[in-house]
Short mmCIF file of C-alpha atoms (C1' of nucleotides) in Angstrom, two decimals:
data_model
loop_
_atom_site.label_atom_id
_atom_site.label_comp_id
_atom_site.label_asym_id
_atom_site.label_seq_id
_atom_site.Cartn_x
_atom_site.Cartn_y
_atom_site.Cartn_z
CA MET A 1 118.36 224.05 109.42
CA VAL A 2 118.53 224.72 106.21
CA LYS A 3 121.50 224.94 104.11
CA LYS A 4 121.72 228.70 102.54
CA ILE A 5 123.67 228.96 99.26
CA GLU A 6 125.29 231.93 99.46
CA SER A 7 126.36 234.42 96.78
CA THR A 8 130.13 235.36 95.47
CA GLU A 9 128.80 238.91 97.25
CA GLU A 10 127.65 237.74 100.03
CA LYS A 11 130.86 234.44 100.51
CA ILE A 12 133.07 238.13 100.27
CA ILE A 13 132.09 239.90 102.70
CA THR A 14 131.98 237.01 105.44
CA SER A 15 135.53 236.11 104.99
CA ALA A 16 136.21 239.29 104.94
CA LYS A 17 134.55 240.11 108.68
CA SER A 18 136.26 237.01 109.61
CA VAL A 19 140.02 239.09 108.32
CA PHE A 20 139.42 242.58 108.93
CA ILE A 21 137.91 241.58 113.10
CA ARG A 22 140.91 239.48 112.76
CA LYS A 23 143.87 241.27 112.56
CA GLY A 24 142.84 245.25 111.35
CA ILE A 25 143.02 247.00 107.94
CA ASP A 26 146.36 247.12 108.58
CA GLY A 27 147.17 243.61 108.54
CA ALA A 28 144.56 242.15 106.80
CA ARG A 29 145.55 240.95 103.73
CA MET A 30 143.43 240.62 100.04
CA GLN A 31 144.75 237.19 99.23
CA GLU A 32 143.53 236.25 103.22
CA ILE A 33 139.99 237.79 102.19
CA ALA A 34 139.48 235.26 98.97
CA ASP A 35 141.56 232.06 99.95
CA GLU A 36 139.06 232.26 102.61
CA ALA A 37 136.27 233.33 100.16
CA GLY A 38 137.70 230.51 98.35
CA ILE A 39 137.76 232.88 95.43
CA ASN A 40 139.87 234.51 93.36
CA LYS A 41 141.64 237.95 94.19
CA SER A 42 140.74 239.73 91.36
CA LEU A 43 137.11 239.36 92.32
CA LEU A 44 137.31 240.93 95.83
CA HIS A 45 137.95 244.44 93.43
CA TYR A 46 135.39 243.11 90.55
CA TYR A 47 133.03 243.72 94.13
CA PHE A 48 133.99 246.19 95.39
CA ARG A 49 136.73 248.33 93.96
CA SER A 50 139.05 249.00 97.39
CA LYS A 51 140.54 247.32 100.25
CA ASP A 52 138.78 250.75 101.94
CA LYS A 53 135.53 250.03 100.39
CA LEU A 54 135.34 246.82 100.93
CA PHE A 55 136.56 247.31 105.02
CA ASP A 56 133.58 250.19 105.26
CA ARG A 57 131.47 247.84 104.07
CA VAL A 58 131.87 245.36 107.06
CA PHE A 59 131.99 248.01 109.25
CA SER A 60 128.91 248.99 108.58
CA GLU A 61 127.45 245.85 109.06
CA SER A 62 129.34 245.11 111.77
CA PHE A 63 128.23 248.21 113.42
CA LEU A 64 124.64 248.88 113.32
CA PRO A 65 123.59 244.88 114.70
CA VAL A 66 126.17 246.48 118.40
CA ALA A 67 124.37 249.61 118.48
CA LYS A 68 121.04 248.80 116.94
CA THR A 69 120.20 245.56 120.01
CA ILE A 70 122.26 248.87 123.11
CA SER A 71 119.43 250.89 121.06
CA ARG A 72 116.14 249.30 120.73
CA VAL A 73 116.65 248.04 124.68
CA PHE A 74 116.71 250.95 125.99
CA GLU A 75 114.51 252.97 124.33
CA SER A 76 112.09 249.39 125.48
CA SER A 77 112.57 249.54 128.45
CA PRO A 78 110.29 251.45 131.00
CA ASP A 79 112.10 251.73 134.57
CA ILE A 80 116.15 251.51 135.64
CA ASN A 81 115.29 247.73 137.24
CA THR A 82 114.04 246.38 133.39
CA LEU A 83 117.22 248.56 131.42
CA ILE A 84 120.36 247.06 133.49
CA GLU A 85 119.17 243.57 133.21
CA GLY A 86 117.55 243.99 129.17
CA PHE A 87 120.28 246.20 128.30
CA VAL A 88 123.24 243.89 130.65
CA THR A 89 121.68 240.41 129.40
CA ASN A 90 120.58 241.24 125.52
CA TYR A 91 124.60 242.79 125.48
CA ILE A 92 126.36 239.94 127.07
CA ILE A 93 124.81 238.03 124.11
CA LEU A 94 125.91 240.11 121.55
CA LEU A 95 129.27 239.59 122.46
CA ARG A 96 129.01 236.56 123.21
CA LYS A 97 128.48 235.68 120.04
CA ASN A 98 130.59 238.20 118.44
CA PRO A 99 133.97 237.75 120.89
CA HIS A 100 136.12 239.76 119.01
CA LEU A 101 133.86 242.34 117.73
CA PRO A 102 134.58 245.38 121.09
CA HIS A 103 137.38 246.17 119.97
CA PHE A 104 137.69 245.36 116.64
CA ILE A 105 135.38 248.43 117.04
CA LEU A 106 137.14 250.33 119.32
CA HIS A 107 140.78 249.42 117.08
CA GLU A 108 139.28 251.39 114.31
CA LEU A 109 137.70 254.09 115.84
CA ASN A 110 140.38 255.09 117.99
CA ARG A 111 143.01 254.16 114.47
CA ASN A 112 140.22 256.96 112.41
CA PRO A 113 137.15 258.34 114.44
CA GLU A 114 135.47 260.44 111.41
CA ARG A 115 134.91 257.20 110.01
CA ILE A 116 131.83 256.74 111.39
CA VAL A 117 130.70 260.46 113.00
CA GLU A 118 127.88 259.34 110.21
CA GLN A 119 127.13 255.64 111.66
CA ILE A 120 126.33 256.68 115.20
CA GLN A 121 124.40 260.22 113.81
CA SER A 122 122.33 257.37 111.78
CA SER A 123 121.90 254.53 114.01
CA ASN A 124 119.74 257.82 116.11
CA PHE A 125 121.39 256.20 119.81
CA ASN A 126 118.75 258.39 122.22
CA LYS A 127 120.97 259.37 125.61
CA THR A 128 118.17 261.27 127.06
CA ARG A 129 116.19 258.13 127.97
CA ILE A 130 118.42 256.78 131.49
CA VAL A 131 118.89 260.36 132.33
CA GLU A 132 114.83 260.40 132.23
CA LEU A 133 114.78 256.84 133.69
CA LEU A 134 117.53 257.55 136.69
CA SER A 135 116.07 261.31 137.46
CA ASN A 136 112.23 259.59 138.43
CA ASP A 137 113.28 256.72 140.81
CA ALA A 138 115.67 258.81 141.52
CA ASP A 139 113.20 261.70 143.13
CA ALA A 140 111.29 259.09 144.07
CA ASN A 141 113.95 258.74 146.15
CA LYS A 142 115.12 255.25 145.63
CA LEU A 143 118.72 255.73 143.65
CA LYS A 144 121.93 256.96 146.18
CA ALA A 145 122.38 260.51 143.52
CA PHE A 146 125.24 259.08 140.95
CA ASP A 147 125.38 260.71 138.20
CA PRO A 148 123.47 258.81 135.15
CA ILE A 149 125.99 259.05 132.18
CA HIS A 150 128.70 257.93 135.08
CA ILE A 151 126.38 254.64 135.12
CA VAL A 152 125.83 255.02 131.87
CA VAL A 153 129.12 254.14 131.45
CA ASN A 154 130.23 252.03 134.40
CA ILE A 155 127.49 248.96 132.78
CA ILE A 156 128.92 250.02 129.70
CA ALA A 157 132.64 248.94 131.23
CA LEU A 158 131.90 246.00 133.32
CA CYS A 159 130.12 243.98 130.14
CA VAL A 160 132.50 245.95 126.99
CA PHE A 161 135.71 245.49 129.16
CA PRO A 162 135.87 241.39 129.84
CA PHE A 163 136.24 240.81 126.18
CA VAL A 164 138.50 243.55 124.86
CA ALA A 165 140.98 242.11 127.26
CA GLN A 166 140.29 238.30 127.35
CA PRO A 167 144.14 237.89 126.59
CA ILE A 168 145.06 239.90 129.07
CA LEU A 169 142.92 238.46 131.85
CA GLN A 170 143.21 235.28 130.82
CA GLY A 171 146.54 235.22 130.67
CA PHE A 172 146.57 236.96 134.81
CA LEU A 173 143.49 235.76 135.72
CA PHE A 174 143.15 232.24 134.22
CA ASN A 175 146.90 231.07 133.79
CA ASP A 176 145.93 231.41 130.56
CA ASN A 177 142.80 228.42 131.18
CA GLU A 178 140.90 229.23 127.88
CA ALA A 179 137.69 227.26 129.62
CA ASP A 180 138.32 229.45 133.07
CA PHE A 181 137.75 232.09 131.42
CA GLN A 182 134.53 231.14 129.63
CA LYS A 183 132.95 230.77 133.13
CA PHE A 184 133.83 233.51 133.90
CA ILE A 185 131.88 235.36 131.32
CA ASN A 186 129.31 232.47 132.22
CA GLU A 187 128.50 234.20 135.02
CA ARG A 188 128.60 237.48 133.60
CA THR A 189 125.71 237.97 132.90
CA GLN A 190 124.67 237.86 136.71
CA HIS A 191 126.88 239.35 138.30
CA ILE A 192 127.00 242.82 135.88
CA ILE A 193 123.36 243.12 137.65
CA ALA A 194 123.46 242.51 141.09
CA PHE A 195 126.44 244.40 140.82
CA VAL A 196 124.93 247.28 139.81
CA LYS A 197 122.17 247.21 142.10
CA SER A 198 124.22 246.63 144.45
CA ALA A 199 125.64 249.91 144.29
CA ILE A 200 122.61 252.71 143.08
CA PHE A 201 120.02 251.49 145.19
CA ILE A 202 119.62 252.55 148.27
CA ASN A 203 119.07 249.50 151.21
CA HIS A 204 119.45 246.98 148.41
CA SER A 205 119.70 243.38 149.32
CA MET B 1 163.13 272.18 134.07
CA VAL B 2 165.52 271.45 132.97
CA LYS B 3 166.10 271.44 128.64
CA LYS B 4 167.45 267.39 128.25
CA ILE B 5 169.26 266.78 125.82
CA GLU B 6 167.58 263.52 123.94
CA SER B 7 170.90 261.23 122.52
CA THR B 8 169.44 260.30 119.09
CA GLU B 9 169.03 256.66 120.40
CA GLU B 10 166.60 258.53 122.14
CA LYS B 11 164.20 260.70 120.26
CA ILE B 12 163.99 257.19 118.40
CA ILE B 13 161.92 255.84 120.78
CA THR B 14 160.26 258.87 121.95
CA SER B 15 158.93 259.08 118.36
CA ALA B 16 158.27 255.42 117.70
CA LYS B 17 156.24 255.42 121.36
CA SER B 18 153.83 257.91 119.37
CA VAL B 19 153.46 256.79 116.17
CA PHE B 20 153.07 253.01 117.28
CA ILE B 21 150.80 253.92 119.67
CA ARG B 22 149.04 255.70 117.48
CA LYS B 23 149.05 252.81 114.09
CA GLY B 24 150.25 250.36 115.95
CA ILE B 25 152.56 248.25 114.90
CA ASP B 26 151.38 247.22 111.12
CA GLY B 27 149.50 251.30 110.49
CA ALA B 28 153.11 252.40 111.69
CA ARG B 29 156.27 252.83 109.34
CA MET B 30 159.46 253.51 110.36
CA GLN B 31 159.45 257.18 107.73
CA GLU B 32 156.72 258.83 109.69
CA ILE B 33 159.50 257.61 113.27
CA ALA B 34 162.48 259.08 111.68
CA ASP B 35 160.17 262.26 110.52
CA GLU B 36 159.50 262.84 113.48
CA ALA B 37 162.62 262.01 115.31
CA GLY B 38 164.22 264.94 112.65
CA ILE B 39 166.68 261.92 111.78
CA ASN B 40 167.36 260.26 108.89
CA LYS B 41 165.37 256.11 107.36
CA SER B 42 168.87 253.67 107.83
CA LEU B 43 169.45 255.53 111.06
CA LEU B 44 166.23 253.46 113.31
CA HIS B 45 168.16 250.78 111.75
CA TYR B 46 171.68 251.13 112.44
CA TYR B 47 170.15 251.68 115.69
CA PHE B 48 168.36 248.88 115.74
CA ARG B 49 168.01 245.74 113.39
CA SER B 50 164.10 245.72 112.24
CA LYS B 51 160.89 247.55 113.17
CA ASP B 52 159.84 244.12 114.69
CA LYS B 53 163.47 244.89 117.28
CA LEU B 54 162.23 248.18 117.63
CA PHE B 55 158.14 247.76 118.42
CA ASP B 56 160.09 244.63 120.39
CA ARG B 57 161.59 247.81 122.96
CA VAL B 58 158.66 250.57 122.71
CA PHE B 59 156.48 247.85 124.03
CA SER B 60 158.05 246.72 127.19
CA GLU B 61 158.20 250.14 127.90
CA SER B 62 155.27 251.02 128.19
CA PHE B 63 154.28 248.52 129.23
CA LEU B 64 156.16 247.36 132.60
CA PRO B 65 155.45 251.15 133.95
CA VAL B 66 151.29 249.81 134.08
CA ALA B 67 152.56 246.66 136.05
CA LYS B 68 153.85 248.22 138.31
CA THR B 69 151.89 250.73 139.33
CA ILE B 70 149.47 248.02 139.46
CA SER B 71 151.16 245.57 141.01
CA ARG B 72 153.19 247.57 143.91
CA VAL B 73 149.33 249.27 145.23
CA PHE B 74 148.64 246.13 145.53
CA GLU B 75 151.77 244.52 147.75
CA SER B 76 150.85 247.37 149.81
CA SER B 77 147.19 248.18 150.34
CA PRO B 78 147.01 247.21 153.61
CA ASP B 79 143.84 246.40 153.22
CA ILE B 80 140.44 245.88 150.53
CA ASN B 81 139.02 249.94 151.45
CA THR B 82 143.34 251.27 150.70
CA LEU B 83 143.51 249.31 148.00
CA ILE B 84 140.39 249.90 146.15
CA GLU B 85 141.62 254.24 147.40
CA GLY B 86 145.15 253.42 146.17
CA PHE B 87 144.32 251.11 143.03
CA VAL B 88 141.81 253.19 141.62
CA THR B 89 144.08 256.79 142.41
CA ASN B 90 147.13 255.99 141.39
CA TYR B 91 145.61 253.97 137.71
CA ILE B 92 143.74 257.18 136.83
CA ILE B 93 146.70 259.66 137.13
CA LEU B 94 148.50 257.29 135.13
CA LEU B 95 145.88 256.41 132.59
CA ARG B 96 145.37 260.63 132.55
CA LYS B 97 149.10 261.05 131.74
CA ASN B 98 149.26 257.67 128.84
CA PRO B 99 145.31 258.05 127.89
CA HIS B 100 146.45 256.18 124.96
CA LEU B 101 148.52 253.13 126.25
CA PRO B 102 145.39 250.77 127.33
CA HIS B 103 144.95 250.57 123.66
CA PHE B 104 147.67 250.35 122.58
CA ILE B 105 148.42 246.66 124.63
CA LEU B 106 144.95 245.33 124.20
CA HIS B 107 145.48 246.17 119.97
CA GLU B 108 148.49 244.34 120.65
CA LEU B 109 147.96 241.75 122.93
CA ASN B 110 144.77 240.69 120.83
CA ARG B 111 147.10 240.76 118.33
CA ASN B 112 149.75 238.99 118.97
CA PRO B 113 149.71 237.51 122.54
CA GLU B 114 152.99 235.45 122.89
CA ARG B 115 154.44 238.77 122.62
CA ILE B 116 153.57 239.39 125.43
CA VAL B 117 153.60 236.42 128.24
CA GLU B 118 156.92 237.08 128.86
CA GLN B 119 156.58 240.83 130.51
CA ILE B 120 153.28 239.48 132.51
CA GLN B 121 155.80 236.51 134.22
CA SER B 122 158.23 238.86 134.33
CA SER B 123 156.15 241.37 136.11
CA ASN B 124 155.37 239.29 138.98
CA PHE B 125 151.57 241.10 139.75
CA ASN B 126 150.81 238.52 142.89
CA LYS B 127 146.21 238.23 142.32
CA THR B 128 146.48 236.31 145.21
CA ARG B 129 147.27 239.05 147.93
CA ILE B 130 143.73 241.30 146.73
CA VAL B 131 141.21 237.59 146.49
CA GLU B 132 143.05 237.93 151.00
CA LEU B 133 141.99 241.06 151.63
CA LEU B 134 138.15 240.17 150.13
CA SER B 135 138.37 237.09 152.25
CA ASN B 136 139.17 239.08 155.40
CA ASP B 137 136.70 240.98 154.80
CA ALA B 138 133.98 239.17 154.11
CA ASP B 139 134.83 236.83 157.16
CA ALA B 140 134.71 239.24 158.68
CA ASN B 141 130.47 240.38 157.88
CA LYS B 142 131.34 243.57 156.50
CA LEU B 143 131.02 242.89 152.13
CA LYS B 144 128.15 241.27 150.84
CA ALA B 145 129.14 237.44 148.88
CA PHE B 146 130.53 239.08 145.58
CA ASP B 147 133.02 237.41 143.42
CA PRO B 148 136.71 238.11 144.28
CA ILE B 149 138.30 237.81 140.55
CA HIS B 150 134.95 240.11 139.33
CA ILE B 151 135.17 242.85 141.25
CA VAL B 152 139.06 243.04 140.17
CA VAL B 153 138.06 243.17 136.91
CA ASN B 154 134.89 245.10 137.51
CA ILE B 155 137.76 247.95 138.76
CA ILE B 156 139.74 248.08 135.64
CA ALA B 157 137.52 247.84 133.74
CA LEU B 158 135.58 251.37 135.27
CA CYS B 159 139.29 252.95 134.89
CA VAL B 160 140.65 251.30 131.49
CA PHE B 161 137.89 251.39 129.18
CA PRO B 162 136.44 255.55 129.05
CA PHE B 163 140.08 255.94 127.72
CA VAL B 164 139.43 252.80 125.39
CA ALA B 165 136.87 253.77 124.63
CA GLN B 166 137.03 257.16 124.53
CA PRO B 167 136.19 258.35 120.56
CA ILE B 168 132.66 256.41 120.75
CA LEU B 169 131.96 257.91 124.35
CA GLN B 170 132.73 261.42 123.25
CA GLY B 171 130.60 261.63 120.08
CA PHE B 172 128.26 259.41 122.19
CA LEU B 173 127.07 261.65 124.98
CA PHE B 174 129.26 264.44 124.73
CA ASN B 175 128.15 265.36 121.13
CA ASP B 176 132.08 265.59 120.12
CA ASN B 177 132.55 268.02 123.34
CA GLU B 178 137.18 267.41 124.52
CA ALA B 179 136.51 269.78 127.01
CA ASP B 180 132.73 267.84 128.56
CA PHE B 181 134.62 264.50 128.47
CA GLN B 182 138.42 265.77 130.82
CA LYS B 183 135.37 267.07 132.77
CA PHE B 184 134.07 263.45 132.87
CA ILE B 185 137.37 262.10 132.85
CA ASN B 186 138.41 264.37 135.86
CA GLU B 187 135.42 263.29 138.16
CA ARG B 188 136.15 259.07 137.46
CA THR B 189 138.58 258.86 140.09
CA GLN B 190 135.97 260.04 142.84
CA HIS B 191 133.07 258.61 141.33
CA ILE B 192 134.55 255.02 140.93
CA ILE B 193 136.42 254.80 144.57
CA ALA B 194 132.13 256.00 145.29
CA PHE B 195 130.13 253.34 142.36
CA VAL B 196 132.46 250.60 144.42
CA LYS B 197 132.45 250.42 147.28
CA SER B 198 128.56 251.35 147.39
CA ALA B 199 128.10 247.90 145.86
CA ILE B 200 130.21 245.79 148.02
CA PHE B 201 129.34 247.63 151.42
CA ILE B 202 127.36 246.40 153.03
CA ASN B 203 125.63 248.44 154.89
CA HIS B 204 127.01 251.52 152.99
CA SER B 205 125.53 254.96 153.44
"C1'" DG C 1 131.43 236.73 86.29
"C1'" DT C 2 135.73 234.89 86.76
"C1'" DC C 3 140.39 233.56 86.58
"C1'" DT C 4 145.26 234.74 84.33
"C1'" DA C 5 148.68 237.83 84.40
"C1'" DT C 6 151.96 241.75 85.33
"C1'" DA C 7 151.42 246.54 86.41
"C1'" DA C 8 152.41 249.76 89.80
"C1'" DC C 9 153.77 251.64 94.41
"C1'" DC C 10 154.67 250.96 98.61
"C1'" DG C 11 157.56 250.10 102.40
"C1'" DG C 12 161.23 247.87 105.02
"C1'" DA C 13 166.12 246.31 105.11
"C1'" DT C 14 170.88 246.95 102.73
"C1'" DA C 15 175.81 249.30 100.36
"C1'" DG C 16 178.86 252.11 100.92
"C1'" DA C 17 180.38 257.98 100.70
"C1'" DC C 18 181.57 260.74 104.03
"C1'" DG D 1 176.98 257.78 113.43
"C1'" DT D 2 175.12 259.65 109.86
"C1'" DC D 3 173.39 259.93 105.51
"C1'" DT D 4 172.05 259.41 99.43
"C1'" DA D 5 170.73 255.79 96.42
"C1'" DT D 6 169.09 251.52 95.59
"C1'" DC D 7 167.52 246.31 96.39
"C1'" DC D 8 163.78 244.18 96.72
"C1'" DG D 9 160.22 241.84 98.39
"C1'" DG D 10 155.10 241.92 99.37
"C1'" DT D 11 150.52 243.41 97.93
"C1'" DT D 12 146.45 245.41 96.10
"C1'" DA D 13 144.84 247.29 91.85
"C1'" DT D 14 143.75 246.18 86.68
"C1'" DA D 15 144.49 244.06 82.14
"C1'" DG D 16 142.79 241.09 79.73
"C1'" DA D 17 141.23 236.35 78.42
"C1'" DC D 18 137.73 233.38 78.91
#
DNA sequence: GTCTATAACCGGATAGAC
DNA sequence: GTCTATCCGGTTATAGAC
């Protein structure tokens, strides 16, 4: 592992990500971002001019990898089985690396939906792909007659929700035991794949 | 419908709910709450002393009905079928009435988990109930061998996620067409019930 | 590019008249 | 109980030296 020397700009982005994701744009303080980056507060303005512009940069850089990952799996899967396994596996890996990302994105989306309309467009996500895949297998009588759109939402919901709701699940279900929650997350990929297949395939073992 | 005359205190609570739920505690402005209630800003402090205390009141009043609804269904269901149907039906009704509530609760939970530990306790939610129900039917060989905890999380995720992610789903999947999204939500109760049953029951039609 | 000092602003909270 | 006026702390943003 090479000890990477970060430029000032990179240091700012790194710490800004950390602070914005934890506190949201309103809760974040420029001072805290500066402190965490080990630089002076006014340098933030020198590099990014305003809090809003810094936030925009952080949001894009956070959102894009997620959209890319989803998009890539959807594009490259030849059948519905591969799609489910690939999507859940890769998405959970991504979420484990960035557990607070879904909450951050959902929060800022709700606060300011316009901010990311163009981000969605630019990620050229092809939603018809899964509909195609599901339709093919449905024609072959292997699938139950569920609406493909609901199935897509289900798969994403099953992956994302535990991360968004970590505090409440940990409190309610695991008596605030973080280790038990992590164990739960570790089992999650296999569980979701089995659960979804069991739901949608006819005569699934 | 009786035209209810709200006291000043009630008017404040009503508008504070609306503003806090839309903006979060950090984004909310006392001035905006006062404007929406049609009263003077300093009256907020006369009635609730501080923004934090006002927020606490709003949060309890928002969170409790949700906890109560969940708790009631869990307690009163004699078997797993009734539980799934009752839970999904009642929960979606609740969410349709308060579409921004999940996002609000999840956001404030992430920002400040301690704030509601006591709320969770006071709702005396009995999590062992569903485990019992699932274990009984599992013994009777009617159920597949899924971990009950995952199933509980799955059901909640399938209900809650579309509401938390409304802007992103509407943008991605429905080309920003609100009516299409509402149609999707209308189908949701029946879909989730069918999907979950199909996943967990052996030889489900 | 980086720092110190400070301006400009905003928002929660209070004082006090009515 | 309700209002107007004001305070005061904190936060973003800028000016200017180095």
